[in-house]
Short mmCIF file of C-alpha atoms and ligand atoms in Angstrom, two decimals:
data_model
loop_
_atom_site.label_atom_id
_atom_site.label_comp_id
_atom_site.label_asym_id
_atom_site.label_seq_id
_atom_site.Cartn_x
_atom_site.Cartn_y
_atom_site.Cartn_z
CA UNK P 691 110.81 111.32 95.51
CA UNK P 692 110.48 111.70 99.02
CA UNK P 693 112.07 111.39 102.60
CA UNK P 694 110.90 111.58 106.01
CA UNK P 695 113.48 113.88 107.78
CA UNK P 696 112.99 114.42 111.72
CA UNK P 697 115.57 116.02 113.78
CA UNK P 698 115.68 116.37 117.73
CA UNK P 699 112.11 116.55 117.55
CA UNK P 700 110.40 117.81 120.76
CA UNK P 701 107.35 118.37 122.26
CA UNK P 702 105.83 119.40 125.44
CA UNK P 703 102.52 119.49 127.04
CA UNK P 704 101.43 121.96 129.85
CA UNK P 705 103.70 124.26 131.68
CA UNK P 706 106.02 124.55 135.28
CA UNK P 707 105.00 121.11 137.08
CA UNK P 708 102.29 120.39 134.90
CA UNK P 709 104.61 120.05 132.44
CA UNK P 710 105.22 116.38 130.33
CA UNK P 711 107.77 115.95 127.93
CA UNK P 712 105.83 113.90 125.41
CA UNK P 713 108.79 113.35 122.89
CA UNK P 714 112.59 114.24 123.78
CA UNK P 715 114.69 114.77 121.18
CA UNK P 716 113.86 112.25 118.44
CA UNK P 717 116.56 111.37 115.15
CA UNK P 718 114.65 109.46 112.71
CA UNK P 719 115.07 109.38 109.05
CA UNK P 720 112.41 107.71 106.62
CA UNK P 721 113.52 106.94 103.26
CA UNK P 722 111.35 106.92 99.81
CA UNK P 723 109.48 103.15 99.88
CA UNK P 724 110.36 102.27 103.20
CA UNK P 725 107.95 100.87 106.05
CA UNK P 726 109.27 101.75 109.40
CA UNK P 727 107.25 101.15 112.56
CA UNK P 728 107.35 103.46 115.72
CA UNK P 729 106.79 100.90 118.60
CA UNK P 730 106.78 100.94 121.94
CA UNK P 731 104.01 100.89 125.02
CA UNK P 732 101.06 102.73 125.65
CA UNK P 733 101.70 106.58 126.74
CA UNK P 734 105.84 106.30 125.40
CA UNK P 735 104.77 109.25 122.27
CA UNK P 736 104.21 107.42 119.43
CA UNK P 737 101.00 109.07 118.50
CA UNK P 738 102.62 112.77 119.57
CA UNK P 739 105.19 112.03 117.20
CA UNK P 740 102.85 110.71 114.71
CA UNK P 741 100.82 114.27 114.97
CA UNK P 742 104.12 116.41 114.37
CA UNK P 743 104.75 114.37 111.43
CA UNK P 744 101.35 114.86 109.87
CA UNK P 745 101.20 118.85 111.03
CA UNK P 746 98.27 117.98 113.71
CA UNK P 747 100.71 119.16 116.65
CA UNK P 748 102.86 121.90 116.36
CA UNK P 749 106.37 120.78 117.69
CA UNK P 750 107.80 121.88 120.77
CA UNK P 751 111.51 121.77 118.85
CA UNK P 752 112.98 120.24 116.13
CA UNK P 753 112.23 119.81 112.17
CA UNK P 754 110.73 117.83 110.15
CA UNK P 755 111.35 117.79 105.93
CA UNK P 756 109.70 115.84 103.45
CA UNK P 757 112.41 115.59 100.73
CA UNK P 758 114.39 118.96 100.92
CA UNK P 759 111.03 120.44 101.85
CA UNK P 760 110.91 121.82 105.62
CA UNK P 761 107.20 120.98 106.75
CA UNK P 762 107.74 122.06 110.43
CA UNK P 763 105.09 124.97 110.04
CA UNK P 764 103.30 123.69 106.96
CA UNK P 765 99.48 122.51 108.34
CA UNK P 766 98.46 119.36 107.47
CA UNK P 767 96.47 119.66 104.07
CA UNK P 768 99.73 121.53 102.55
CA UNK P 769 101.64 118.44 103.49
CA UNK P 770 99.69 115.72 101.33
CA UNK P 771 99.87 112.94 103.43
CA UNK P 772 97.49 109.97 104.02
CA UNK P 773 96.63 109.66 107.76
CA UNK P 774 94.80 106.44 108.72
CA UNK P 775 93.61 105.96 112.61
CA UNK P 776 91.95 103.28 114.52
CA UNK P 777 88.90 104.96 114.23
CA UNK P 778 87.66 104.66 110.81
CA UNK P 779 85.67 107.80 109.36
CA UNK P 780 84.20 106.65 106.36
CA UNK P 781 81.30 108.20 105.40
CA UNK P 782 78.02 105.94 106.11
CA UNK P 783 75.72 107.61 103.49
CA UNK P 784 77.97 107.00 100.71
CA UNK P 785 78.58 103.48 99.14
CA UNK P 786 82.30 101.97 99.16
CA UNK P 787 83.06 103.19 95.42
CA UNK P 788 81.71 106.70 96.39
CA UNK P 789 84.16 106.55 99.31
CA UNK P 790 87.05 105.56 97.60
CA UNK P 791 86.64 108.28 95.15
CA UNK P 792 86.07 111.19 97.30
CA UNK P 793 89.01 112.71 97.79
CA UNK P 794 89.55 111.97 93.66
CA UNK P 795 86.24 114.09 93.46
CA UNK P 796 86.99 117.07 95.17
CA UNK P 797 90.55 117.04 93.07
CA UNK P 798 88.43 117.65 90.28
CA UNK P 799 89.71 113.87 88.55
CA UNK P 800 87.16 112.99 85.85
CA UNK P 801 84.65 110.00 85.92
CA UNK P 802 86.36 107.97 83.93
CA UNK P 803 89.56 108.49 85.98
CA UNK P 804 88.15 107.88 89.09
CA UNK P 805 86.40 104.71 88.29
CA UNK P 806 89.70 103.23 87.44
CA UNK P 807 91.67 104.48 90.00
CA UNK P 808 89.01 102.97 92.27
CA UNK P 809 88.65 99.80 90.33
CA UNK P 810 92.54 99.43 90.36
CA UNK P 811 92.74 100.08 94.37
CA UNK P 812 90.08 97.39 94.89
CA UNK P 813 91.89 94.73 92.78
CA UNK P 814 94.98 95.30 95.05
CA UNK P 815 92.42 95.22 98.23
CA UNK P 816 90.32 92.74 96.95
CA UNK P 817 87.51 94.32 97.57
CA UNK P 818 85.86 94.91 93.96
CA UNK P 819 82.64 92.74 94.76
CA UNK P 820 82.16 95.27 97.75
CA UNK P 821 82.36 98.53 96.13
CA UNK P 822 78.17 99.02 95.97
CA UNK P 823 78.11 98.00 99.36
CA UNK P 824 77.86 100.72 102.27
CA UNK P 825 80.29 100.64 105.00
CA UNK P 826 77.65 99.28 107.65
CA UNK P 827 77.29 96.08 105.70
CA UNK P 828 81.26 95.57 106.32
CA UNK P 829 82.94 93.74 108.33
CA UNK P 830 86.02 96.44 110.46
CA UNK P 831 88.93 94.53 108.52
CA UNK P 832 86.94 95.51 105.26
CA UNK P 833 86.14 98.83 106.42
CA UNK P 834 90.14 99.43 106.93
CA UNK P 835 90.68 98.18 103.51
CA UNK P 836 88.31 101.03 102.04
CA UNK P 837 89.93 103.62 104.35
CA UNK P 838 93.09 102.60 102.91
CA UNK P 839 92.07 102.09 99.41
CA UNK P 840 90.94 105.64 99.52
CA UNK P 841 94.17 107.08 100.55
CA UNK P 842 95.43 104.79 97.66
CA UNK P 843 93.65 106.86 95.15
CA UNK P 844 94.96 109.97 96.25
CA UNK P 845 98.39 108.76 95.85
CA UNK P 846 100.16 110.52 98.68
CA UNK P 847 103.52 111.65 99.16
CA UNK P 848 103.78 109.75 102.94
CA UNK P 849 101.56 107.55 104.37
CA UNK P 850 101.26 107.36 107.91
CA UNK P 851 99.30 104.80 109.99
CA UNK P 852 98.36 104.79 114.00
CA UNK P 853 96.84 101.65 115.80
CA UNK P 854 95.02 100.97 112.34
CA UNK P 855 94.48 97.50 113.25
CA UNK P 856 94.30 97.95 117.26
CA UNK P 857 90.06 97.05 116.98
CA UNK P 858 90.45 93.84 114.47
CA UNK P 859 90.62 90.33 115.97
CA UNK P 860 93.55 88.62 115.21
CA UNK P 861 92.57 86.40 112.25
CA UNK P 862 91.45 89.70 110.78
CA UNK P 863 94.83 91.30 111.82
CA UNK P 864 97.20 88.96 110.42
CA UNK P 865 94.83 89.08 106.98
CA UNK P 866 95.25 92.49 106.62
CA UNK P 867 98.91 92.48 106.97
CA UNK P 868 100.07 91.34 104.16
CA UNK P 869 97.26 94.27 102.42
CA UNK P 870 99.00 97.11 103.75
CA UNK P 871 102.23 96.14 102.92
CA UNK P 872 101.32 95.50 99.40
CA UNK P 873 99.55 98.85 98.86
CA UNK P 874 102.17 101.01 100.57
CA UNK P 875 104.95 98.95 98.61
CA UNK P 876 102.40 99.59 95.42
CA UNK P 877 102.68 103.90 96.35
CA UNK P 878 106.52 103.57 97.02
CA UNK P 879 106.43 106.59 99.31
CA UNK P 880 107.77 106.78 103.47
CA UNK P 881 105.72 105.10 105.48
CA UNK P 882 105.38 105.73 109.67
CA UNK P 883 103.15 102.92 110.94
CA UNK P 884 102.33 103.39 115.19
CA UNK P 885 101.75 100.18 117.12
CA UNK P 886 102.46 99.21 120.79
CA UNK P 887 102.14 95.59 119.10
CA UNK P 888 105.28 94.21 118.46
CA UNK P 889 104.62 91.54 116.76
CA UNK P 890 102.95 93.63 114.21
CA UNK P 891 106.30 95.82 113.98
CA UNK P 892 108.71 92.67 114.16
CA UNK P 893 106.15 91.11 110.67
CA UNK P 894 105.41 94.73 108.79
CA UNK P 895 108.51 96.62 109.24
CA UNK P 896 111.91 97.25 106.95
CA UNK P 897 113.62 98.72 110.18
CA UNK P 898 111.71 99.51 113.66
CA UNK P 899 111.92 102.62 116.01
CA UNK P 900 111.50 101.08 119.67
CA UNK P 901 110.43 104.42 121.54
CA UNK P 902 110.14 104.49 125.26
CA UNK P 903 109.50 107.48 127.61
CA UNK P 904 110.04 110.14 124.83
CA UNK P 905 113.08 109.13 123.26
CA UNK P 906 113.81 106.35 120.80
CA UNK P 907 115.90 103.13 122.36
CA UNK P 908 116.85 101.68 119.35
CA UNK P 909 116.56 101.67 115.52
CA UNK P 910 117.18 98.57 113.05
CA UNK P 911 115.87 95.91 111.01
CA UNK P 912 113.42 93.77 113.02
CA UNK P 913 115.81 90.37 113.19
CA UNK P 914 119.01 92.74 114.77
CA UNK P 915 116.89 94.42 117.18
CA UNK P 916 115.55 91.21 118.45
CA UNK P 917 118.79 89.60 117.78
CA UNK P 918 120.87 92.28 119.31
CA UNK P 919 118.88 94.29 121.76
CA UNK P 920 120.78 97.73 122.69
CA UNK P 921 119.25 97.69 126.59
CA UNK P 922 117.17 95.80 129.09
CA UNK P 923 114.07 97.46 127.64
CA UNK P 924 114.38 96.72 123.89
CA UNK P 925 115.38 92.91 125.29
CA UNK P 926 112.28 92.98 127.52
CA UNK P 927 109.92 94.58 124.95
CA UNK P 928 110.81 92.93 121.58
CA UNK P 929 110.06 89.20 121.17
CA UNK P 930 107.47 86.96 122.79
CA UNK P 931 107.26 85.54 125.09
CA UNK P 932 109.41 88.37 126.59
CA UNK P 933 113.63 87.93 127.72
CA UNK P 934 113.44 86.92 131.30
CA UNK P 935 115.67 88.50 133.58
CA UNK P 936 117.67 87.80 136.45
CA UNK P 937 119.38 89.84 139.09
CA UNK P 938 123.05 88.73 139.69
CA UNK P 939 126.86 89.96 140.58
CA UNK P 940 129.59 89.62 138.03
CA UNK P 941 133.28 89.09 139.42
CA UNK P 942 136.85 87.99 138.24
CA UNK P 943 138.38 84.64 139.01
CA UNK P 944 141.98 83.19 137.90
CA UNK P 945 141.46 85.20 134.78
CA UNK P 946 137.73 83.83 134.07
CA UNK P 947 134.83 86.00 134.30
CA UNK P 948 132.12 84.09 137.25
CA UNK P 949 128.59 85.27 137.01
CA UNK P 950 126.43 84.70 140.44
CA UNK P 951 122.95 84.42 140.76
CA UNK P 952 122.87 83.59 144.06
CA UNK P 953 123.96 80.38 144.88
CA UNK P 954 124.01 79.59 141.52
CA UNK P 955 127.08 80.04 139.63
CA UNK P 956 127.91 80.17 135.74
CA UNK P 957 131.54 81.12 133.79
CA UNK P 958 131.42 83.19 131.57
CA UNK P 959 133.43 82.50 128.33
CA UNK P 960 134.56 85.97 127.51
CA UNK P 961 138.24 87.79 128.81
CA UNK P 962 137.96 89.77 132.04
CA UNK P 963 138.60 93.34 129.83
CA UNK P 964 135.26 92.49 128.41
CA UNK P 965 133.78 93.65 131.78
CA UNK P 966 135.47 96.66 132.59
CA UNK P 967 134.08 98.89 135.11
CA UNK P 968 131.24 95.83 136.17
CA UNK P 969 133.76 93.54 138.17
CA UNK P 970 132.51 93.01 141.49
CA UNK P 971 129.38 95.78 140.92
CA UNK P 972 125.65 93.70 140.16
CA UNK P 973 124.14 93.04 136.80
CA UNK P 974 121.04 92.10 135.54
CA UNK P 975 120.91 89.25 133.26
CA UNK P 976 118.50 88.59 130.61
CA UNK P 977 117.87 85.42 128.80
CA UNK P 978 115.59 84.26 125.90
CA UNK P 979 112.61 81.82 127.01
CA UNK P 980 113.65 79.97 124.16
CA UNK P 981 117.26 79.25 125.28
CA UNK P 982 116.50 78.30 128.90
CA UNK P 983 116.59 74.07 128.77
CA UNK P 984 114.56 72.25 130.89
CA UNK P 985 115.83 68.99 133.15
CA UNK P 986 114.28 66.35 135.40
CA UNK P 987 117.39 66.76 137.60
CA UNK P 988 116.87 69.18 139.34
CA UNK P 989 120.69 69.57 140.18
CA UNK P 990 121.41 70.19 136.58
CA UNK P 991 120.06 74.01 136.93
CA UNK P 992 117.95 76.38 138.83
CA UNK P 993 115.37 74.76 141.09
CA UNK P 994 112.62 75.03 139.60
CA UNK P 995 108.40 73.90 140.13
CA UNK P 996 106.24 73.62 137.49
CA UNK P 997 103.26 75.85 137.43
CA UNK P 998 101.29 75.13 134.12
CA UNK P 999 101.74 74.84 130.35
CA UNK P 1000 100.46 76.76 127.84
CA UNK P 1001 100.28 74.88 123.96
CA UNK P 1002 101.50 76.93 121.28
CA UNK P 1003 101.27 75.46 118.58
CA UNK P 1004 104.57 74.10 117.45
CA UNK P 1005 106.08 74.92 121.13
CA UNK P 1006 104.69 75.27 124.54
CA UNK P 1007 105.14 78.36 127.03
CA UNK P 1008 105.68 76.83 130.33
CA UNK P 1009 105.58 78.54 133.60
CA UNK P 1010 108.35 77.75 136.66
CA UNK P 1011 108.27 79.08 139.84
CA UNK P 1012 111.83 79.91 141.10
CA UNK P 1013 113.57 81.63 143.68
CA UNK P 1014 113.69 84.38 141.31
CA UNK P 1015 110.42 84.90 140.69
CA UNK P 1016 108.33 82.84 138.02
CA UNK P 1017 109.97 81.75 135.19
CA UNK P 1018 109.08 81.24 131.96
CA UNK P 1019 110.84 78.92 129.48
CA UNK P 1020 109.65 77.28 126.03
CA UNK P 1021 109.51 73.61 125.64
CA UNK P 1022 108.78 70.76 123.57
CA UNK P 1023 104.89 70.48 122.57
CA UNK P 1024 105.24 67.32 123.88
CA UNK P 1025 106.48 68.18 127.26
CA UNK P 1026 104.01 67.84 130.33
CA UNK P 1027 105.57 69.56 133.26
CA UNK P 1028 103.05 67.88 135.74
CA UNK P 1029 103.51 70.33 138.81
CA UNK P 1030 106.77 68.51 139.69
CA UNK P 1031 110.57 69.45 140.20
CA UNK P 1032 112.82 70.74 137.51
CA UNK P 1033 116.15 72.11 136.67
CA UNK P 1034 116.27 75.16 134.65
CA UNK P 1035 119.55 75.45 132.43
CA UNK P 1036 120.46 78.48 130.83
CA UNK P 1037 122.82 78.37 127.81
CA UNK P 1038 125.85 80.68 129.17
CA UNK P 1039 126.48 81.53 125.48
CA UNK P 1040 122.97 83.42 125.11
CA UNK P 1041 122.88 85.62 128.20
CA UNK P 1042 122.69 89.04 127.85
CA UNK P 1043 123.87 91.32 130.78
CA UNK P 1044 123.03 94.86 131.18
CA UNK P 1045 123.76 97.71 133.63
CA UNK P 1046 121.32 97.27 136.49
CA UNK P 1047 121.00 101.57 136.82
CA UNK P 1048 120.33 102.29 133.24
CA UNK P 1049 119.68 99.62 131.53
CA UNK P 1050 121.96 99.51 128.77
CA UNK P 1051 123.60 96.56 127.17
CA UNK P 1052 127.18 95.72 128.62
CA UNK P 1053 127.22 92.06 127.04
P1 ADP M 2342 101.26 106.78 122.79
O1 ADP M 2342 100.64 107.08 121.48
O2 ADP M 2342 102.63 106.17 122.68
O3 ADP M 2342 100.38 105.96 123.67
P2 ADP M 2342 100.98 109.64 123.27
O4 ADP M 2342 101.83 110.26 122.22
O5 ADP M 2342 99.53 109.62 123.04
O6 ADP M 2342 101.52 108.16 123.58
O7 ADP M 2342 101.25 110.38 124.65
C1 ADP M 2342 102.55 110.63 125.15
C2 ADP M 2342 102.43 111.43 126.44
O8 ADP M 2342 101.94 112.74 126.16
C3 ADP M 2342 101.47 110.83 127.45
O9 ADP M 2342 101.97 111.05 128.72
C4 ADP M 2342 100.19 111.61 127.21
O10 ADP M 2342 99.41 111.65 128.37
C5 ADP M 2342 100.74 112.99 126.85
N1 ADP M 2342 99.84 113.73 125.97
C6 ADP M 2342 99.49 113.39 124.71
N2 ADP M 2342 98.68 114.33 124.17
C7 ADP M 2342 98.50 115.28 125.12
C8 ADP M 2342 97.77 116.51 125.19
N3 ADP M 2342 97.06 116.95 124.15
N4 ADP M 2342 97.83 117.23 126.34
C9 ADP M 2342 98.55 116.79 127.39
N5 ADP M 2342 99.27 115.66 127.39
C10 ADP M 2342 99.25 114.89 126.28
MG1 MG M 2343 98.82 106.35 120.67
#
């Protein structure tokens, strides 16, 4: 059994005004068999944290334990994780079976044991009519599948994954998916997976960490995050296309709670108390893409003019310009916004409002 355990985890770079606070103070707790997915964009210290976790980078602060083992100081071959990257080291001389057996090999396993350790990892990879192959004859997706079907073998005590998938196209991405998931479900141990893509968190995860600037914004299952975003960032970064936002003033009237966006006016349905503190003082307010309506009368909404439609699939993105900036709402894959004049309605009952200064959630 086994447990990722991190607590106020720091870590700093550099010194005096050199210095960057990489990761500032992080809580996270991985429990045995669960898939939890550090998210967030490019430079917020996913892969920093990543490194503490596997003993690459000595931490600033903070611990880490594996079970009711403290690994803080432990380097990284005492820790017996599996570590896969972007960049996948395989090596070229030896063919797929060889690979997948390696670390098996220097164990000390038998023949006979590695063969079906290997044979059983390639069932679950599906990748048994490949194992004679070397790794230049395959394709990056099946390359990934060899690199992971090696740490398979070694049966690891936590498995931890960065960008694995960031070089596959997307076909390839979305195949490979459902792979992962089945071999780290298959091991049963804690699993860290790094992406900044979050549709690759919101589809692989049991609960996701959205980091940003060093510190983690929220933690939950995938549908409450998106559901039930904590702050303007979470809101803006989780779900696609992304929340739009808005820039408006809340204020009190007759005992109902009047939300301006300019000229444009909506009630809110909630009591006054609701708003403490924000009464008169701006807000910003977000809104799905998916819950802003689209009408030909233009008096039914925000002016709007159509800029272009992009087909989806089932739905189409389509683009407004406003006096807010472009818009973007999702429509019927039928709907053909020709350039022309539109009202853009926003259900009151699915705004979100947060604190212009720091972005948290107030509604
Ligand atoms: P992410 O993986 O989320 O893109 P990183 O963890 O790689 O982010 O980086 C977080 C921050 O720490 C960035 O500002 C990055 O430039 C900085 N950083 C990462 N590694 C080092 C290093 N070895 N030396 C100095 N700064 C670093
Ligand atoms: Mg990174």
């Amino acid at each position: 059994m086994s447990r990722i355990n991190i607590q106020n985890l720091t870590k700093e770079f550099g010194t005096g005004s050199e210095k960057i606070v990489a990761i500032d103070g992080i809580d996270l707790t991985i429990e045995d068999g669960e898939f939890v997915t550090l998210v967030g964009p490019s430079g917020c210290g996913k892969t920093t944290t990543l490194r503490c976790v596997s003993g690459l980078e000595k931490p600033t602060g903070g611990t880490i334990d594996f079970g009711d083992r403290d690994v803080t100081d432990l380097p990284v071959q005492e820790r017996n994780i599996a570590l896969l990257f972007q960049d996948i080291a395989l090596y070229p001389h030896m063919s797929v079976r060889e690979n997948m057996a390696y670390g098996l090999k220097i164990a000390g396993a038998d023949k006979e044991t590695r063969d079906e350790r290997v044979q059983e990892a390639a069932e679950l990879l599906q990748i048994t009519d490949q194992l004679d192959k070397r790794p230049a004859d395959l394709s990056g997706g099946q390359q990934q599948r060899v690199a992971l079907g090696r740490s398979l073998t070694r049966d690891p005590e936590i498995f931890l994954f960065d960008e694995p998938m960031s070089d596959l196209d997307a076909k390839l991405k979305r195949d490979l998916r459902p792979v992962v998931q089945e071999v780290t479900e298959h091991i049963g141990c804690p699993v860290l997976y790094v992406t900044h893509d979050q549709e690759e968190a919101m589809t692989m995860s049991d609960r996701i960490a959205v980091m940003n600037d060093g510190h983690l914004e929220q933690v939950g299952e995938p549908k409450h995050v998106y559901r039930d975003p904590k702050s303007e960032f979470v809101s803006g970064f989780i779900g696609q296309p992304s929340t739009q936002f808005f820039d408006g003033t809340l204020r009190e009237n007759d005992g109902t709670v009047l939300l301006d966006l300019r000229d444009y006016q909506f009630t809110l349905h909630e009591d006054p108390q609701t708003f403490d503190g924000y009464l008169g003082k701006d807000v910003r307010l977000g809104i799905r893409p998916q819950q802003i309506g689209v009408e030909d009368d233009q008096s039914l909404g925000i002016a709007a003019t159509h800029k272009l439609d992009e087909l989806l699939g089932e739905e189409t993105m389509s683009y407004f310009d406003t006096e807010f900036g472009e818009v973007i709402a999702i429509t019927d894959p039928k709907f053909e916004g020709d350039k022309a004049e539109y009202g853009l309605v926003l259900d009151v009952d699915s705004i979100m409002l947060f604190d212009p200064d720091s972005g948290v959630r107030i509604h």
